mmCIF file of C-alpha atoms in Angstrom:
data_model
loop_
_atom_site.group_PDB
_atom_site.id
_atom_site.type_symbol
_atom_site.label_atom_id
_atom_site.label_comp_id
_atom_site.label_asym_id
_atom_site.label_seq_id
_atom_site.Cartn_x
_atom_site.Cartn_y
_atom_site.Cartn_z
ATOM 1 C CA UNK H 11 -140.874 -185.198 -20.714
ATOM 2 C CA UNK H 12 -142.786 -187.435 -22.497
ATOM 3 C CA UNK H 13 -144.346 -185.046 -24.669
ATOM 4 C CA UNK H 14 -140.798 -183.447 -25.411
ATOM 5 C CA UNK H 15 -139.543 -186.892 -26.639
ATOM 6 C CA UNK H 16 -142.966 -187.742 -28.383
ATOM 7 C CA UNK H 17 -143.362 -190.965 -27.022
ATOM 8 C CA UNK H 18 -147.498 -191.833 -27.281
ATOM 9 C CA UNK H 19 -147.326 -195.418 -25.846
ATOM 10 C CA UNK H 20 -144.955 -198.537 -25.242
ATOM 11 C CA UNK H 21 -145.523 -202.239 -25.280
ATOM 12 C CA UNK H 22 -143.677 -205.285 -25.192
ATOM 13 C CA UNK H 23 -143.970 -208.163 -27.571
ATOM 14 C CA UNK H 24 -145.330 -211.459 -26.428
ATOM 15 C CA UNK H 25 -141.957 -212.903 -24.797
ATOM 16 C CA UNK H 26 -140.786 -209.316 -23.644
ATOM 17 C CA UNK H 27 -137.751 -209.723 -25.985
ATOM 18 C CA UNK H 28 -138.601 -206.555 -27.795
ATOM 19 C CA UNK H 29 -140.700 -203.377 -27.273
ATOM 20 C CA UNK H 30 -142.248 -200.816 -29.806
ATOM 21 C CA UNK H 31 -142.318 -197.294 -29.234
ATOM 22 C CA UNK H 32 -145.395 -195.337 -30.806
ATOM 23 C CA UNK H 33 -144.257 -191.771 -31.266
ATOM 24 C CA UNK H 34 -145.352 -188.426 -32.876
ATOM 25 C CA UNK H 35 -142.401 -189.154 -35.236
ATOM 26 C CA UNK H 36 -143.522 -192.902 -36.235
ATOM 27 C CA UNK H 37 -142.507 -196.059 -34.848
ATOM 28 C CA UNK H 38 -139.381 -197.434 -33.244
ATOM 29 C CA UNK H 39 -138.670 -201.085 -32.646
ATOM 30 C CA UNK H 40 -136.087 -202.005 -29.957
ATOM 31 C CA UNK H 41 -134.431 -205.270 -28.881
ATOM 32 C CA UNK H 42 -134.496 -205.434 -24.965
ATOM 33 C CA UNK H 43 -131.100 -207.416 -24.372
ATOM 34 C CA UNK H 44 -129.021 -206.265 -25.856
ATOM 35 C CA UNK H 45 -130.617 -202.762 -25.726
ATOM 36 C CA UNK H 46 -130.800 -201.579 -29.644
ATOM 37 C CA UNK H 47 -133.068 -200.343 -32.202
ATOM 38 C CA UNK H 48 -134.090 -203.078 -34.634
ATOM 39 C CA UNK H 49 -136.103 -200.616 -37.051
ATOM 40 C CA UNK H 50 -138.351 -197.915 -37.460
ATOM 41 C CA UNK H 51 -141.061 -196.391 -39.515
ATOM 42 C CA UNK H 52 -140.720 -192.668 -40.151
ATOM 43 C CA UNK H 53 -143.332 -189.999 -40.165
ATOM 44 C CA UNK H 54 -143.478 -189.961 -43.895
ATOM 45 C CA UNK H 55 -144.495 -193.472 -43.903
ATOM 46 C CA UNK H 56 -147.027 -193.579 -40.920
ATOM 47 C CA UNK H 57 -147.545 -190.373 -39.671
ATOM 48 C CA UNK H 58 -147.752 -189.956 -35.840
ATOM 49 C CA UNK H 59 -148.914 -193.076 -34.054
ATOM 50 C CA UNK H 60 -150.830 -193.463 -30.935
ATOM 51 C CA UNK H 61 -150.507 -197.466 -30.530
ATOM 52 C CA UNK H 62 -148.370 -200.131 -31.986
ATOM 53 C CA UNK H 63 -148.322 -203.706 -31.221
ATOM 54 C CA UNK H 64 -145.829 -206.333 -32.758
ATOM 55 C CA UNK H 65 -146.275 -210.087 -33.279
ATOM 56 C CA UNK H 66 -143.682 -211.707 -31.430
ATOM 57 C CA UNK H 67 -140.333 -211.056 -33.493
ATOM 58 C CA UNK H 68 -142.008 -211.023 -37.022
ATOM 59 C CA UNK H 69 -142.326 -208.458 -39.588
ATOM 60 C CA UNK H 70 -146.012 -207.849 -38.764
ATOM 61 C CA UNK H 71 -147.057 -204.616 -36.830
ATOM 62 C CA UNK H 72 -150.515 -203.174 -35.757
ATOM 63 C CA UNK H 73 -150.474 -199.672 -35.674
ATOM 64 C CA UNK H 74 -153.275 -197.027 -34.666
ATOM 65 C CA UNK H 75 -152.933 -193.467 -35.881
ATOM 66 C CA UNK H 76 -153.263 -190.597 -33.269
ATOM 67 C CA UNK H 77 -151.262 -187.719 -31.800
ATOM 68 C CA UNK H 78 -150.642 -184.449 -33.528
ATOM 69 C CA UNK H 79 -150.128 -185.262 -37.037
ATOM 70 C CA UNK H 80 -151.737 -188.732 -37.743
ATOM 71 C CA UNK H 81 -151.996 -190.389 -41.320
ATOM 72 C CA UNK H 82 -154.230 -193.016 -40.229
ATOM 73 C CA UNK H 83 -157.577 -192.898 -38.316
ATOM 74 C CA UNK H 84 -157.863 -193.438 -34.800
ATOM 75 C CA UNK H 85 -160.721 -195.733 -35.462
ATOM 76 C CA UNK H 86 -158.738 -197.978 -37.547
ATOM 77 C CA UNK H 87 -156.340 -200.866 -36.754
ATOM 78 C CA UNK H 88 -153.749 -201.437 -39.780
ATOM 79 C CA UNK H 89 -151.487 -204.299 -40.033
ATOM 80 C CA UNK H 90 -148.006 -203.392 -41.486
ATOM 81 C CA UNK H 91 -146.083 -206.236 -43.237
ATOM 82 C CA UNK H 92 -142.400 -204.919 -43.486
ATOM 83 C CA UNK H 93 -141.445 -208.041 -45.276
ATOM 84 C CA UNK H 94 -143.419 -206.992 -48.386
ATOM 85 C CA UNK H 95 -141.148 -205.885 -50.943
ATOM 86 C CA UNK H 96 -142.916 -203.082 -53.000
ATOM 87 C CA UNK H 97 -142.010 -199.746 -54.404
ATOM 88 C CA UNK H 98 -144.895 -197.694 -52.631
ATOM 89 C CA UNK H 99 -144.494 -197.875 -48.753
ATOM 90 C CA UNK H 100 -148.353 -197.703 -48.676
ATOM 91 C CA UNK H 101 -148.580 -201.359 -50.153
ATOM 92 C CA UNK H 102 -147.110 -202.485 -46.930
ATOM 93 C CA UNK H 103 -150.140 -201.877 -45.200
ATOM 94 C CA UNK H 104 -151.776 -205.325 -45.923
ATOM 95 C CA UNK H 105 -154.856 -205.258 -43.697
ATOM 96 C CA UNK H 106 -157.175 -202.705 -41.944
ATOM 97 C CA UNK H 107 -159.964 -203.230 -39.310
ATOM 98 C CA UNK H 108 -162.388 -200.289 -38.949
ATOM 99 C CA UNK H 109 -164.779 -199.619 -35.868
ATOM 100 C CA UNK H 110 -167.157 -197.058 -34.881
ATOM 101 C CA UNK H 111 -165.013 -195.722 -31.856
ATOM 102 C CA UNK H 112 -161.395 -194.926 -31.200
ATOM 103 C CA UNK H 113 -159.050 -197.965 -30.759
ATOM 104 C CA UNK H 114 -157.667 -197.941 -27.299
ATOM 105 C CA UNK H 115 -155.738 -201.245 -27.248
ATOM 106 C CA UNK H 116 -154.255 -203.872 -29.743
ATOM 107 C CA UNK H 117 -153.198 -207.229 -28.512
ATOM 108 C CA UNK H 118 -151.791 -210.021 -30.946
ATOM 109 C CA UNK H 119 -150.942 -213.643 -31.043
ATOM 110 C CA UNK H 120 -149.682 -216.123 -33.561
ATOM 111 C CA UNK H 121 -153.240 -217.026 -34.995
ATOM 112 C CA UNK H 122 -155.411 -213.996 -33.838
ATOM 113 C CA UNK H 123 -155.456 -210.113 -33.591
ATOM 114 C CA UNK H 124 -157.916 -209.503 -30.749
ATOM 115 C CA UNK H 125 -161.080 -211.060 -32.040
ATOM 116 C CA UNK H 126 -159.983 -211.303 -35.703
ATOM 117 C CA UNK H 127 -158.205 -214.015 -37.566
ATOM 118 C CA UNK H 128 -155.369 -213.128 -39.888
ATOM 119 C CA UNK H 129 -153.364 -212.535 -41.945
ATOM 120 C CA UNK H 130 -155.206 -214.770 -44.548
ATOM 121 C CA UNK H 131 -158.860 -213.939 -45.542
ATOM 122 C CA UNK H 132 -159.623 -211.864 -42.294
ATOM 123 C CA UNK H 133 -162.894 -212.751 -40.415
ATOM 124 C CA UNK H 134 -164.380 -211.029 -37.381
ATOM 125 C CA UNK H 135 -164.502 -213.919 -34.972
ATOM 126 C CA UNK H 136 -166.040 -212.240 -31.751
ATOM 127 C CA UNK H 137 -167.395 -209.411 -30.303
ATOM 128 C CA UNK H 138 -167.816 -208.746 -26.500
ATOM 129 C CA UNK H 139 -169.405 -205.869 -24.719
ATOM 130 C CA UNK H 140 -167.546 -204.562 -21.566
ATOM 131 C CA UNK H 141 -167.908 -202.320 -19.011
ATOM 132 C CA UNK H 142 -166.858 -198.652 -19.492
ATOM 133 C CA UNK H 143 -163.072 -199.226 -20.402
ATOM 134 C CA UNK H 144 -161.343 -196.005 -21.275
ATOM 135 C CA UNK H 145 -157.862 -197.610 -20.929
ATOM 136 C CA UNK H 146 -158.946 -200.366 -23.192
ATOM 137 C CA UNK H 147 -157.744 -202.945 -20.874
ATOM 138 C CA UNK H 148 -157.655 -206.496 -22.005
ATOM 139 C CA UNK H 149 -154.776 -209.164 -22.356
ATOM 140 C CA UNK H 150 -154.578 -212.145 -24.588
ATOM 141 C CA UNK H 151 -152.613 -215.557 -23.706
ATOM 142 C CA UNK H 152 -149.613 -215.869 -26.140
ATOM 143 C CA UNK H 153 -149.479 -219.689 -25.515
ATOM 144 C CA UNK H 154 -150.536 -221.860 -28.423
ATOM 145 C CA UNK H 155 -152.173 -224.130 -26.052
ATOM 146 C CA UNK H 156 -154.604 -221.680 -24.422
ATOM 147 C CA UNK H 157 -156.833 -219.174 -26.252
ATOM 148 C CA UNK H 158 -157.766 -217.095 -23.141
ATOM 149 C CA UNK H 159 -158.653 -213.340 -23.635
ATOM 150 C CA UNK H 160 -159.441 -211.194 -20.429
ATOM 151 C CA UNK H 161 -161.137 -207.881 -19.953
ATOM 152 C CA UNK H 162 -163.071 -205.947 -17.336
ATOM 153 C CA UNK H 163 -166.384 -207.358 -16.409
ATOM 154 C CA UNK H 164 -169.728 -205.617 -16.430
ATOM 155 C CA UNK H 165 -169.759 -205.638 -12.639
ATOM 156 C CA UNK H 166 -167.321 -202.872 -11.020
ATOM 157 C CA UNK H 167 -164.117 -204.483 -9.785
ATOM 158 C CA UNK H 168 -164.773 -208.039 -12.089
ATOM 159 C CA UNK H 169 -162.790 -209.760 -14.585
ATOM 160 C CA UNK H 170 -164.316 -211.560 -17.700
ATOM 161 C CA UNK H 171 -162.201 -214.295 -19.153
ATOM 162 C CA UNK H 172 -163.222 -216.084 -22.394
ATOM 163 C CA UNK H 173 -161.656 -219.419 -23.916
ATOM 164 C CA UNK H 174 -161.761 -218.488 -27.377
ATOM 165 C CA UNK H 175 -161.148 -222.038 -28.528
ATOM 166 C CA UNK H 176 -164.547 -223.079 -26.956
ATOM 167 C CA UNK H 177 -166.551 -220.545 -28.614
ATOM 168 C CA UNK H 178 -167.887 -220.843 -32.376
ATOM 169 C CA UNK H 179 -166.838 -217.790 -34.536
ATOM 170 C CA UNK H 180 -169.759 -215.591 -34.991
ATOM 171 C CA UNK H 181 -171.399 -216.603 -31.999
ATOM 172 C CA UNK H 182 -171.707 -215.089 -28.412
ATOM 173 C CA UNK H 183 -170.842 -217.195 -25.336
ATOM 174 C CA UNK H 184 -170.973 -215.965 -21.830
ATOM 175 C CA UNK H 185 -167.513 -215.495 -20.365
ATOM 176 C CA UNK H 186 -166.987 -216.526 -16.526
ATOM 177 C CA UNK H 187 -166.507 -213.888 -14.241
ATOM 178 C CA UNK H 188 -163.952 -213.383 -11.180
ATOM 179 C CA UNK H 189 -165.093 -210.758 -8.747
ATOM 180 C CA UNK H 190 -161.534 -209.522 -8.120
ATOM 181 C CA UNK H 191 -162.038 -205.990 -6.473
ATOM 182 C CA UNK H 192 -164.367 -203.617 -5.108
ATOM 183 C CA UNK H 193 -163.326 -200.470 -7.280
ATOM 184 C CA UNK H 194 -162.701 -200.453 -10.943
ATOM 185 C CA UNK H 195 -160.002 -202.401 -12.618
ATOM 186 C CA UNK H 196 -156.844 -200.396 -13.207
ATOM 187 C CA UNK H 197 -154.505 -203.221 -14.614
ATOM 188 C CA UNK H 198 -154.652 -206.649 -15.541
ATOM 189 C CA UNK H 199 -152.178 -209.358 -16.979
ATOM 190 C CA UNK H 200 -152.023 -213.121 -17.712
ATOM 191 C CA UNK H 201 -149.012 -215.232 -17.140
ATOM 192 C CA UNK H 202 -147.407 -216.876 -20.325
ATOM 193 C CA UNK H 203 -149.429 -220.346 -20.082
ATOM 194 C CA UNK H 204 -152.427 -218.446 -19.182
ATOM 195 C CA UNK H 205 -153.214 -220.159 -15.971
ATOM 196 C CA UNK H 206 -153.198 -217.330 -13.775
ATOM 197 C CA UNK H 207 -154.611 -213.434 -14.066
ATOM 198 C CA UNK H 208 -153.156 -210.840 -11.861
ATOM 199 C CA UNK H 209 -155.376 -207.506 -11.350
ATOM 200 C CA UNK H 210 -155.125 -204.431 -9.526
ATOM 201 C CA UNK H 211 -157.952 -201.582 -8.916
ATOM 202 C CA UNK H 212 -157.820 -197.960 -9.302
ATOM 203 C CA UNK H 213 -156.746 -197.676 -5.789
ATOM 204 C CA UNK H 214 -153.507 -199.363 -6.684
ATOM 205 C CA UNK H 215 -152.639 -200.862 -3.265
ATOM 206 C CA UNK H 216 -153.457 -204.631 -3.909
ATOM 207 C CA UNK H 217 -152.623 -206.930 -6.746
ATOM 208 C CA UNK H 218 -154.554 -210.100 -6.527
ATOM 209 C CA UNK H 219 -153.832 -213.525 -8.455
ATOM 210 C CA UNK H 220 -156.676 -215.932 -9.599
ATOM 211 C CA UNK H 221 -156.452 -219.351 -11.232
ATOM 212 C CA UNK H 222 -158.123 -218.788 -14.628
ATOM 213 C CA UNK H 223 -159.600 -222.544 -14.178
ATOM 214 C CA UNK H 224 -160.912 -222.831 -10.614
ATOM 215 C CA UNK H 225 -161.358 -218.909 -10.488
ATOM 216 C CA UNK H 226 -159.681 -219.196 -6.953
ATOM 217 C CA UNK H 227 -157.844 -216.447 -5.424
ATOM 218 C CA UNK H 228 -154.205 -217.573 -5.137
ATOM 219 C CA UNK H 229 -152.459 -214.682 -3.467
ATOM 220 C CA UNK H 230 -152.829 -211.204 -2.630
ATOM 221 C CA UNK H 231 -149.941 -208.703 -2.890
ATOM 222 C CA UNK H 232 -149.495 -205.250 -1.262
ATOM 223 C CA UNK H 233 -147.704 -202.711 -3.244
ATOM 224 C CA UNK H 234 -148.376 -200.003 -0.564
ATOM 225 C CA UNK H 235 -150.815 -198.500 1.677
ATOM 226 C CA UNK H 236 -151.457 -195.114 -0.285
ATOM 227 C CA UNK H 237 -153.459 -194.881 -3.572
ATOM 228 C CA UNK H 238 -151.381 -195.334 -6.718
ATOM 229 C CA UNK H 239 -152.019 -195.608 -10.478
ATOM 230 C CA UNK H 240 -150.380 -198.844 -11.762
ATOM 231 C CA UNK H 241 -149.179 -198.623 -15.233
ATOM 232 C CA UNK H 242 -148.141 -202.382 -15.671
ATOM 233 C CA UNK H 243 -148.280 -205.910 -14.143
ATOM 234 C CA UNK H 244 -146.018 -208.733 -15.709
ATOM 235 C CA UNK H 245 -145.124 -212.285 -14.758
ATOM 236 C CA UNK H 246 -141.786 -213.668 -15.135
ATOM 237 C CA UNK H 247 -141.545 -216.439 -17.984
ATOM 238 C CA UNK H 248 -141.941 -219.305 -15.475
ATOM 239 C CA UNK H 249 -144.243 -217.347 -13.392
ATOM 240 C CA UNK H 250 -142.038 -217.516 -10.335
ATOM 241 C CA UNK H 251 -141.984 -213.722 -9.979
ATOM 242 C CA UNK H 252 -144.439 -210.912 -10.755
ATOM 243 C CA UNK H 253 -143.234 -207.076 -11.497
ATOM 244 C CA UNK H 254 -145.506 -203.814 -11.060
ATOM 245 C CA UNK H 255 -145.041 -200.382 -11.936
ATOM 246 C CA UNK H 256 -146.829 -197.271 -10.647
ATOM 247 C CA UNK H 257 -146.771 -193.569 -10.729
ATOM 248 C CA UNK H 258 -144.976 -193.561 -7.273
ATOM 249 C CA UNK H 259 -141.915 -194.038 -9.277
ATOM 250 C CA UNK H 260 -141.391 -197.462 -8.004
ATOM 251 C CA UNK H 261 -141.173 -200.941 -9.737
ATOM 252 C CA UNK H 262 -142.067 -203.758 -7.008
ATOM 253 C CA UNK H 263 -140.956 -207.313 -7.578
ATOM 254 C CA UNK H 264 -142.911 -210.214 -5.820
ATOM 255 C CA UNK H 265 -142.067 -213.958 -5.513
ATOM 256 C CA UNK H 266 -144.976 -216.105 -6.565
ATOM 257 C CA UNK H 267 -143.271 -219.583 -6.550
ATOM 258 C CA UNK H 268 -141.767 -219.244 -3.063
ATOM 259 C CA UNK H 269 -144.093 -216.485 -1.238
ATOM 260 C CA UNK H 270 -142.055 -216.893 1.881
ATOM 261 C CA UNK H 271 -139.367 -214.722 -0.033
ATOM 262 C CA UNK H 272 -141.886 -211.609 0.318
ATOM 263 C CA UNK H 273 -141.690 -209.270 3.130
ATOM 264 C CA UNK H 274 -144.399 -209.215 5.780
ATOM 265 C CA UNK H 275 -145.652 -206.464 8.060
ATOM 266 C CA UNK H 276 -143.730 -206.427 11.510
ATOM 267 C CA UNK H 277 -147.240 -206.706 13.055
ATOM 268 C CA UNK H 278 -147.581 -210.161 11.670
ATOM 269 C CA UNK H 279 -145.421 -211.331 14.577
ATOM 270 C CA UNK H 280 -147.778 -209.757 17.073
ATOM 271 C CA UNK H 281 -150.348 -212.545 16.751
ATOM 272 C CA UNK H 282 -153.945 -212.384 16.570
ATOM 273 C CA UNK H 283 -155.230 -208.521 15.575
ATOM 274 C CA UNK H 284 -158.613 -207.104 14.501
ATOM 275 C CA UNK H 285 -160.221 -208.096 11.058
ATOM 276 C CA UNK H 286 -159.344 -204.759 9.259
ATOM 277 C CA UNK H 287 -155.760 -204.478 10.537
ATOM 278 C CA UNK H 288 -155.409 -208.390 10.171
ATOM 279 C CA UNK H 289 -155.998 -207.846 6.268
ATOM 280 C CA UNK H 290 -153.119 -205.593 6.377
ATOM 281 C CA UNK H 291 -150.851 -207.696 8.335
ATOM 282 C CA UNK H 292 -151.570 -210.791 6.193
ATOM 283 C CA UNK H 293 -150.413 -208.851 3.047
ATOM 284 C CA UNK H 294 -147.192 -209.932 1.251
ATOM 285 C CA UNK H 295 -144.995 -207.011 0.416
ATOM 286 C CA UNK H 296 -142.508 -206.917 -2.307
ATOM 287 C CA UNK H 297 -139.097 -208.677 -1.753
ATOM 288 C CA UNK H 298 -137.338 -206.161 -3.755
ATOM 289 C CA UNK H 299 -137.926 -202.618 -5.649
ATOM 290 C CA UNK H 300 -136.297 -200.046 -7.443
ATOM 291 C CA UNK H 301 -137.100 -196.241 -8.595
ATOM 292 C CA UNK H 302 -137.469 -194.752 -11.859
ATOM 293 C CA UNK H 303 -138.631 -191.054 -12.521
ATOM 294 C CA UNK H 304 -141.745 -190.276 -10.572
ATOM 295 C CA UNK H 305 -145.141 -189.973 -12.289
ATOM 296 C CA UNK H 306 -143.098 -191.291 -15.729
ATOM 297 C CA UNK H 307 -145.262 -193.842 -17.136
ATOM 298 C CA UNK H 308 -143.181 -197.083 -17.620
ATOM 299 C CA UNK H 309 -143.823 -200.625 -18.675
ATOM 300 C CA UNK H 310 -141.828 -203.355 -16.855
ATOM 301 C CA UNK H 311 -140.686 -207.053 -17.656
ATOM 302 C CA UNK H 312 -138.420 -209.591 -16.497
ATOM 303 C CA UNK H 313 -135.115 -210.124 -18.297
ATOM 304 C CA UNK H 314 -132.729 -213.034 -19.080
ATOM 305 C CA UNK H 315 -131.651 -214.844 -16.129
ATOM 306 C CA UNK H 316 -127.871 -214.117 -15.471
ATOM 307 C CA UNK H 317 -127.671 -217.177 -13.123
ATOM 308 C CA UNK H 318 -129.704 -219.494 -11.030
ATOM 309 C CA UNK H 319 -130.144 -217.135 -8.071
ATOM 310 C CA UNK H 320 -129.874 -213.867 -10.039
ATOM 311 C CA UNK H 321 -133.025 -212.613 -11.946
ATOM 312 C CA UNK H 322 -133.362 -208.973 -13.913
ATOM 313 C CA UNK H 323 -136.210 -206.821 -14.455
ATOM 314 C CA UNK H 324 -136.301 -204.175 -17.126
ATOM 315 C CA UNK H 325 -138.315 -200.919 -16.962
ATOM 316 C CA UNK H 326 -139.019 -198.655 -20.070
ATOM 317 C CA UNK H 327 -140.168 -195.241 -19.407
ATOM 318 C CA UNK H 328 -142.073 -192.729 -21.841
ATOM 319 C CA UNK H 329 -139.261 -190.059 -20.849
ATOM 320 C CA UNK H 330 -136.990 -192.310 -23.073
ATOM 321 C CA UNK H 331 -134.890 -193.889 -20.186
ATOM 322 C CA UNK H 332 -134.155 -197.529 -20.039
ATOM 323 C CA UNK H 333 -133.207 -199.296 -16.650
ATOM 324 C CA UNK H 334 -132.169 -202.729 -15.876
ATOM 325 C CA UNK H 335 -132.103 -203.987 -12.364
ATOM 326 C CA UNK H 336 -130.786 -207.465 -11.167
ATOM 327 C CA UNK H 337 -132.226 -209.014 -7.806
ATOM 328 C CA UNK H 338 -131.490 -211.970 -5.645
ATOM 329 C CA UNK H 339 -133.974 -214.020 -3.636
ATOM 330 C CA UNK H 340 -133.005 -212.385 -0.434
ATOM 331 C CA UNK H 341 -134.200 -208.978 -1.700
ATOM 332 C CA UNK H 342 -130.943 -207.481 -2.669
ATOM 333 C CA UNK H 343 -131.489 -205.321 -5.780
ATOM 334 C CA UNK H 344 -128.972 -203.423 -7.773
ATOM 335 C CA UNK H 345 -128.980 -201.455 -11.147
ATOM 336 C CA UNK H 346 -126.856 -203.137 -13.931
ATOM 337 C CA UNK H 347 -127.724 -200.878 -16.758
ATOM 338 C CA UNK H 348 -129.041 -197.538 -17.709
ATOM 339 C CA UNK H 349 -129.594 -195.829 -21.313
ATOM 340 C CA UNK H 350 -131.564 -193.511 -23.404
ATOM 341 C CA UNK H 351 -133.330 -195.652 -25.822
ATOM 342 C CA UNK H 352 -134.456 -192.710 -28.000
ATOM 343 C CA UNK H 353 -130.680 -191.681 -28.454
ATOM 344 C CA UNK H 354 -129.908 -195.136 -29.815
ATOM 345 C CA UNK H 355 -129.247 -195.523 -33.577
ATOM 346 C CA UNK H 356 -130.844 -197.930 -35.877
ATOM 347 C CA UNK H 357 -129.078 -201.110 -35.761
ATOM 348 C CA UNK H 358 -130.709 -203.422 -38.524
ATOM 349 C CA UNK H 359 -132.921 -203.026 -41.271
ATOM 350 C CA UNK H 360 -136.670 -203.582 -40.284
#
């Protein structure tokens, strides 16, 4: 289905108010609430695109070529400035960063793009070696108060965190490590302030949260008992909740501020059990969940609160579907909206 609709990748902006869709036909930018297309770059302008990342709600986009008919190289990140009033669309490509290998992921913040400063006089700031990282896993804290970068560590199942504000450009500083899992990291995310990092391994049964300052494990959340591939982990804006999507076609919602809201195993009432079963019993299960198309990759994030006790989660799938569910602290979860975002017409100039 994803190939039929031509979607190569999806990514939210830093506050999850917009998302960009990298496609065989170019790039499309959407507002989340209300759902509407805010702009697009067609195939004649940019060719087929593998990755796209937007900087908050600004006119700056980072794009990486890929797919069937790319105009740009897969080893280059290009910065597109749509505010540029020029006759030739090519002149809107204001920056280009070229690497020796294909680009797997791009993250931006107000003052940095991955490890380059921009847009004035781009200078390479840092370069970090990572463990084999085929998915290009990394996250960059959007807060202006904390310049934190996280990526898989050299040791299997570990996370490396680097405070970019404490490192001089052009120098190498050892990141501090969190031993998060026993198997390879498959998904990771920072909360908005950069105070907590969440991760899951390739097994996909557990999500673990760690304090980024003390490196202490804060909580362990159980997605399920059978292996799964996690597509996305995201925190709510105030870090009260966390959502996660997987190839099981389920989006799980966990409580972080009041963990008593999360479900527990029925065995938890039994009392003392063996160490292996005890780990299972002590796990916290999602307080709510909802389904999307099975084995259809999707990204998920929290929407705007409709009231004090009602929250919402948005799921955007590569098959072109948009899902919005509202949930309450007691675990009640209902669909509020469904749409096909690829069928929505352009609402505004980009």
